[in-house]
Tab-separated table of C-alpha atoms in Angstrom:
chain	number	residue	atom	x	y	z
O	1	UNK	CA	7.476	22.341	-13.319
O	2	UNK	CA	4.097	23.435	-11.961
O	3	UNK	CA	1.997	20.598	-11.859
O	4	UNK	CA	-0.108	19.267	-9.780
O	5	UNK	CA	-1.044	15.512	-8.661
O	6	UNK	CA	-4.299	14.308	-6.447
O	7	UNK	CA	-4.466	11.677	-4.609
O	8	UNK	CA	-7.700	11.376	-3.356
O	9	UNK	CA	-8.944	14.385	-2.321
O	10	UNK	CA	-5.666	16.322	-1.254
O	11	UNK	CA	-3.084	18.057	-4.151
O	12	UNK	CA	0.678	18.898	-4.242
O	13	UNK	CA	2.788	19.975	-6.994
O	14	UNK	CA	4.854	17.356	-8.873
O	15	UNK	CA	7.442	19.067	-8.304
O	16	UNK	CA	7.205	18.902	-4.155
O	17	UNK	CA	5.642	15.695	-4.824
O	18	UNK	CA	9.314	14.579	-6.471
O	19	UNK	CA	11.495	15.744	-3.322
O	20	UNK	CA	9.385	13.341	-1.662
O	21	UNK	CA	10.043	10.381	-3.458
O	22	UNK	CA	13.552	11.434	-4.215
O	23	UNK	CA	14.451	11.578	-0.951
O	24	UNK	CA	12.357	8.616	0.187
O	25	UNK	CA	14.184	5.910	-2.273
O	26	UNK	CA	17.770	7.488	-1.785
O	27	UNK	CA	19.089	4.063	-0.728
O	28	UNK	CA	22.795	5.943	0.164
O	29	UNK	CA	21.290	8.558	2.144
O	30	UNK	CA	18.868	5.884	4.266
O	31	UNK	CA	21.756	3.704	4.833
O	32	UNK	CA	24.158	6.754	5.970
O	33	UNK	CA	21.169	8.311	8.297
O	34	UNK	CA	21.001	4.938	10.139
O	35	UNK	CA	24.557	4.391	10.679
O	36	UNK	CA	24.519	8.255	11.894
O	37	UNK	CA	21.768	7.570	14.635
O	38	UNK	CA	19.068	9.063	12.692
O	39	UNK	CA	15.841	7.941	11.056
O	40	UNK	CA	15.965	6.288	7.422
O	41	UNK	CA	13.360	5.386	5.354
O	42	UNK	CA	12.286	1.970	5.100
O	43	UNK	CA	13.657	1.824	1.646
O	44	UNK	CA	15.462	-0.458	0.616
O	45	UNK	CA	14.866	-2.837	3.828
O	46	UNK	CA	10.897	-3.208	3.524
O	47	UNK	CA	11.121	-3.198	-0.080
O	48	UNK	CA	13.804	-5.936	-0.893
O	49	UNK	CA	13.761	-7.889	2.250
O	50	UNK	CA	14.622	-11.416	1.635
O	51	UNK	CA	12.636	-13.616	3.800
O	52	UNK	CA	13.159	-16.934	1.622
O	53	UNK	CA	9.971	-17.265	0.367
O	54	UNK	CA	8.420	-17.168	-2.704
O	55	UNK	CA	5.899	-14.881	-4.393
O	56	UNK	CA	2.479	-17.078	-3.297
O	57	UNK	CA	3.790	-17.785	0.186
O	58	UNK	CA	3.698	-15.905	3.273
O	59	UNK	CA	6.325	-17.364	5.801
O	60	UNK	CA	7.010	-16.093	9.078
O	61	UNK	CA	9.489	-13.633	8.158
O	62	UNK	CA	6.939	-11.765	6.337
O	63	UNK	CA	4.413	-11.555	8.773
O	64	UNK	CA	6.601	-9.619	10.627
O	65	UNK	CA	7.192	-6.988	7.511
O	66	UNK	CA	5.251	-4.755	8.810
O	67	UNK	CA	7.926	-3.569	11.503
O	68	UNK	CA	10.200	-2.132	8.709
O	69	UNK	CA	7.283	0.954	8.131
O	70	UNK	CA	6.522	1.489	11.651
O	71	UNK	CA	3.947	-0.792	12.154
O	72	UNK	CA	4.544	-3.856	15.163
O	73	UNK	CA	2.507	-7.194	14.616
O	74	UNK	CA	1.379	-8.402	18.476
O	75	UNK	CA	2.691	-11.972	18.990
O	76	UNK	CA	-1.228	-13.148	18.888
O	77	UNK	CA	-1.303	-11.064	15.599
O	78	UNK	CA	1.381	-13.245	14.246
O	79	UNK	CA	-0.120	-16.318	15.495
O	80	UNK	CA	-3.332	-15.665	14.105
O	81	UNK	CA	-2.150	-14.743	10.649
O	82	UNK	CA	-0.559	-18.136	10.891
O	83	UNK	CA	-3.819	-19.527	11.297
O	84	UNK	CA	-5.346	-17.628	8.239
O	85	UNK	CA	-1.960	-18.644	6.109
O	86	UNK	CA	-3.535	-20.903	3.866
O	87	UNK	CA	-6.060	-18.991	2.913
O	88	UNK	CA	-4.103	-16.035	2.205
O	89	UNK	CA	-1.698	-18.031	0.411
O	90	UNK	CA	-4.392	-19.824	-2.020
O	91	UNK	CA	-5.569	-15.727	-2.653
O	92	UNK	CA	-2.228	-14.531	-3.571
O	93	UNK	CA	-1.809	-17.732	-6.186
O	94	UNK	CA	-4.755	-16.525	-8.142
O	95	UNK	CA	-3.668	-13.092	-8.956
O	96	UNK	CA	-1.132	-12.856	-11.689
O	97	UNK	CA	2.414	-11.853	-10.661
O	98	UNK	CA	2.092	-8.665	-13.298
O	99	UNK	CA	-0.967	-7.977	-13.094
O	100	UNK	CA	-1.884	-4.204	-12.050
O	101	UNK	CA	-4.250	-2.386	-10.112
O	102	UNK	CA	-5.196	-0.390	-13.205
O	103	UNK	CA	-5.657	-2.932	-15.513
O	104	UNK	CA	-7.423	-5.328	-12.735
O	105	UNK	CA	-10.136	-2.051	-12.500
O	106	UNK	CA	-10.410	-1.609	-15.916
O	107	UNK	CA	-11.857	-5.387	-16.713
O	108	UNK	CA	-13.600	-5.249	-13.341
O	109	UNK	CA	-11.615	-8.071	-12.511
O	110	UNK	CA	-10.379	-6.670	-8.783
O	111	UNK	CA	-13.726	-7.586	-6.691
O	112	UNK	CA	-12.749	-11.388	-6.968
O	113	UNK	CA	-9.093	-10.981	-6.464
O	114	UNK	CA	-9.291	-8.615	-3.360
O	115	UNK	CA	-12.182	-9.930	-1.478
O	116	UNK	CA	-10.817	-13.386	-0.315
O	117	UNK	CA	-7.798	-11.667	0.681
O	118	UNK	CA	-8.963	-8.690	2.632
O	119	UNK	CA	-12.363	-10.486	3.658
O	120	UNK	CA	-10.496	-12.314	6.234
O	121	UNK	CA	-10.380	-9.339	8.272
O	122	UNK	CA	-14.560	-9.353	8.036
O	123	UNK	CA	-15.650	-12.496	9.655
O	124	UNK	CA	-17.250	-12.613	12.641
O	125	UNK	CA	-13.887	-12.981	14.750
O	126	UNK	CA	-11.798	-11.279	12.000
O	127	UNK	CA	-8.082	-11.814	12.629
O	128	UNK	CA	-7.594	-10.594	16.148
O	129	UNK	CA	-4.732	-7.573	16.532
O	130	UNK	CA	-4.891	-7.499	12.493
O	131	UNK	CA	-6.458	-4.800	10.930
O	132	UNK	CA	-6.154	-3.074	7.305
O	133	UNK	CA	-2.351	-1.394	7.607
O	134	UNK	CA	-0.878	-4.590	9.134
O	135	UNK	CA	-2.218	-6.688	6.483
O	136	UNK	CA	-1.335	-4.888	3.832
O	137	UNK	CA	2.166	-4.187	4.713
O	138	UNK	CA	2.691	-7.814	4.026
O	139	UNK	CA	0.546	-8.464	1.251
O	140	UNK	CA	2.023	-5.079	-0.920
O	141	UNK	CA	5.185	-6.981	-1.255
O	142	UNK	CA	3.888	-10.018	-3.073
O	143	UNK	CA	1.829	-8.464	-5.339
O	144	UNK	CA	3.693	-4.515	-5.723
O	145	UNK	CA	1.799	-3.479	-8.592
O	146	UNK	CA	-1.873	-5.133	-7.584
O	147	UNK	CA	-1.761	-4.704	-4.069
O	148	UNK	CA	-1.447	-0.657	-2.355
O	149	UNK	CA	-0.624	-0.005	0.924
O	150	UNK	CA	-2.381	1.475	3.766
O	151	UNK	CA	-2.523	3.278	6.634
O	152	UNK	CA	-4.322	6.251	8.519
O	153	UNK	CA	-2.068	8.797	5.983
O	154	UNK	CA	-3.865	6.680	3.289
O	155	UNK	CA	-7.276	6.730	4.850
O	156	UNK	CA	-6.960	10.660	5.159
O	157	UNK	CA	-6.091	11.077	1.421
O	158	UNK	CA	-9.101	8.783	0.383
O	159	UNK	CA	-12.228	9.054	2.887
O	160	UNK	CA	-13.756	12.067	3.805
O	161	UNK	CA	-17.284	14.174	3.680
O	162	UNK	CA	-15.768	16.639	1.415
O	163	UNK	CA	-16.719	16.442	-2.083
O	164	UNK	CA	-12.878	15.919	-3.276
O	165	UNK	CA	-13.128	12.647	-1.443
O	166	UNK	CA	-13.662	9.483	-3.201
O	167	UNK	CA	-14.957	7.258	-0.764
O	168	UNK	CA	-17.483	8.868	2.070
O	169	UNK	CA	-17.299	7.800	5.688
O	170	UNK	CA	-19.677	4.603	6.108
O	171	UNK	CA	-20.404	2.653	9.505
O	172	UNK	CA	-20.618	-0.814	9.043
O	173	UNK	CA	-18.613	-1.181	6.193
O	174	UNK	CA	-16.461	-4.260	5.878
O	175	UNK	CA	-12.517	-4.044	5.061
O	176	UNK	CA	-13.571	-6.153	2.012
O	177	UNK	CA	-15.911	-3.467	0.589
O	178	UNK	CA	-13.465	-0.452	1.628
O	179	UNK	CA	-10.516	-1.840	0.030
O	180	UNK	CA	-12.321	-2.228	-3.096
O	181	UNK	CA	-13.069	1.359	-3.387
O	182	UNK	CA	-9.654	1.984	-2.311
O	183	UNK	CA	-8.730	0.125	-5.182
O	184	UNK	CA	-11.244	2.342	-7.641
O	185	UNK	CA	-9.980	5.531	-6.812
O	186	UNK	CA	-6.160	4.799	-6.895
O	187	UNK	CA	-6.926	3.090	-10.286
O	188	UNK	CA	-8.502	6.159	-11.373
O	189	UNK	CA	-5.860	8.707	-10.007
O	190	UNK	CA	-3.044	6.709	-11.134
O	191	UNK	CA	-5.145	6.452	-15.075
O	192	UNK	CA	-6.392	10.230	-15.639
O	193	UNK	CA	-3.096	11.347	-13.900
O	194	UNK	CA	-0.144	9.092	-16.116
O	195	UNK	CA	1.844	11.985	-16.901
O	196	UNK	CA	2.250	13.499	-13.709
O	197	UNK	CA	3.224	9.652	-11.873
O	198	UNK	CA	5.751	9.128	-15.068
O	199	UNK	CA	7.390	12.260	-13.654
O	200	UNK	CA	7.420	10.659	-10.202
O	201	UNK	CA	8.307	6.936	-10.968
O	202	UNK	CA	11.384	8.378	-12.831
O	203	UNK	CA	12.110	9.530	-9.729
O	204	UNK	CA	12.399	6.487	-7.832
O	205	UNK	CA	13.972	3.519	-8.616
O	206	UNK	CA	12.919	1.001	-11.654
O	207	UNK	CA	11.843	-1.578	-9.060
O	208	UNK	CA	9.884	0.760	-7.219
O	209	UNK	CA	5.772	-0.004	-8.197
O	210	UNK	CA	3.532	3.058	-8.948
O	211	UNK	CA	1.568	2.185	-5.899
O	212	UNK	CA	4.962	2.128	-3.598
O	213	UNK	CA	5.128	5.626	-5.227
O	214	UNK	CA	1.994	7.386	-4.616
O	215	UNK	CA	2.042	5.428	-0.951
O	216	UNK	CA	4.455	7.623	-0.340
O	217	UNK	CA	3.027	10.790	-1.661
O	218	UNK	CA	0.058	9.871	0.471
O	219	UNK	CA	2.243	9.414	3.677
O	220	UNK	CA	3.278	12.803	3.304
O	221	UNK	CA	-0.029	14.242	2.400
O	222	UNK	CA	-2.267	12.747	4.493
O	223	UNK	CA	-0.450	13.690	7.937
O	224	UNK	CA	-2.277	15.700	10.345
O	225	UNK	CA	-1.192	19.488	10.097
């Protein structure tokens, strides 16, 4: 196989691209590596973790998702996304259950169902100790094949001077704004690219989402050398 896949402005083989994944979703191998003393992948745990609630709520148990990739909610981050609950709640309820990123792009539909999510984040107190990764660490799981994940691996991948890069570096730009052009570009990789993420996706389990897939790709990719 010799491939290649972009995401955002950084390329790999499919082929390394599949060891990746492969190894990332190996739910046997995870589970041995913990019980060994050694460090698993958050699959299945973040992925399938059963909290109770439904697919338009957000109880506490998911706030606190986040932990299973790395990333600790403060206690006045968890109290303050209790505050916002409602509101993120009512967001969630308005995006269809199987609705996609792709499809959301292609009818320009994604503005209105990202913005009263993310735009929590942009008022003029925001959500204090909540940021981009935290918040969508527990969104993704609601909403796996609408919603991506993020982080600074992410971020890396997608915004940078270069020309390859999708999105440029902007001061001033709200979380709101960025997450919509997040949404653009991995719409557009994950379109003029099908082939190569079929490859990948077979690679993972069915009830893994294309985004959980190329979230992972970008984890890897977007590291600092």
């Amino acid at each position: 196989m010799n491939q290649s896949i972009s995401v955002g402005g950084h390329r790999i083989s499919v082929a390394e691209a599949a060891k990746w994944v492969r190894a990332y979703f190996d739910e046997q191998a995870n589970t041995t590596a913990a019980a060994k003393g050694g460090k698993p992948f958050a699959y299945p745990v973040y992925d399938r973790m059963d909290t109770g609630s439904g697919p338009d709520e957000l109880n506490d148990g998911d706030l606190l998702a986040p932990l299973l990739l790395n990333v600790a909610p403060s206690i006045a981050a968890v109290f303050n996304l209790r505050a916002v609950r409602p509101e993120l709640e009512a967001a969630l309820a308005r995006i269809p259950r199987d609705l996609t990123l792709q499809e959301a792009v292609a009818r320009g539909a994604h503005r209105e169902l990202i913005e009263p999510l993310v735009g929590v984040l942009d008022r003029a107190a925001g959500v204090r100790g909540v940021q981009g990764t935290i918040l969508m660490k527990i969104l993704h799981r609601k909403r796996p094949l609408f919603l991506p994940l993020y982080d600074t691996q992410v971020y890396a991948c997608y915004c940078g001077a270069a020309e390859e890069f999708p999105i440029k570096p902007e001061t001033g730009r709200g979380w709101a704004e960025f997450f919509c052009r997040l949404a653009e570009a991995m719409a557009h990789d994950l379109d003029r690219q099908a082939g190569q993420w079929a490859v990948l996706a077979a690679a993972a389990p069915a009830d893994v989402s294309p985004l959980r897939v190329l979230d992972v790709v970008a984890w890897h990719l977007g590291k600092p050398e």
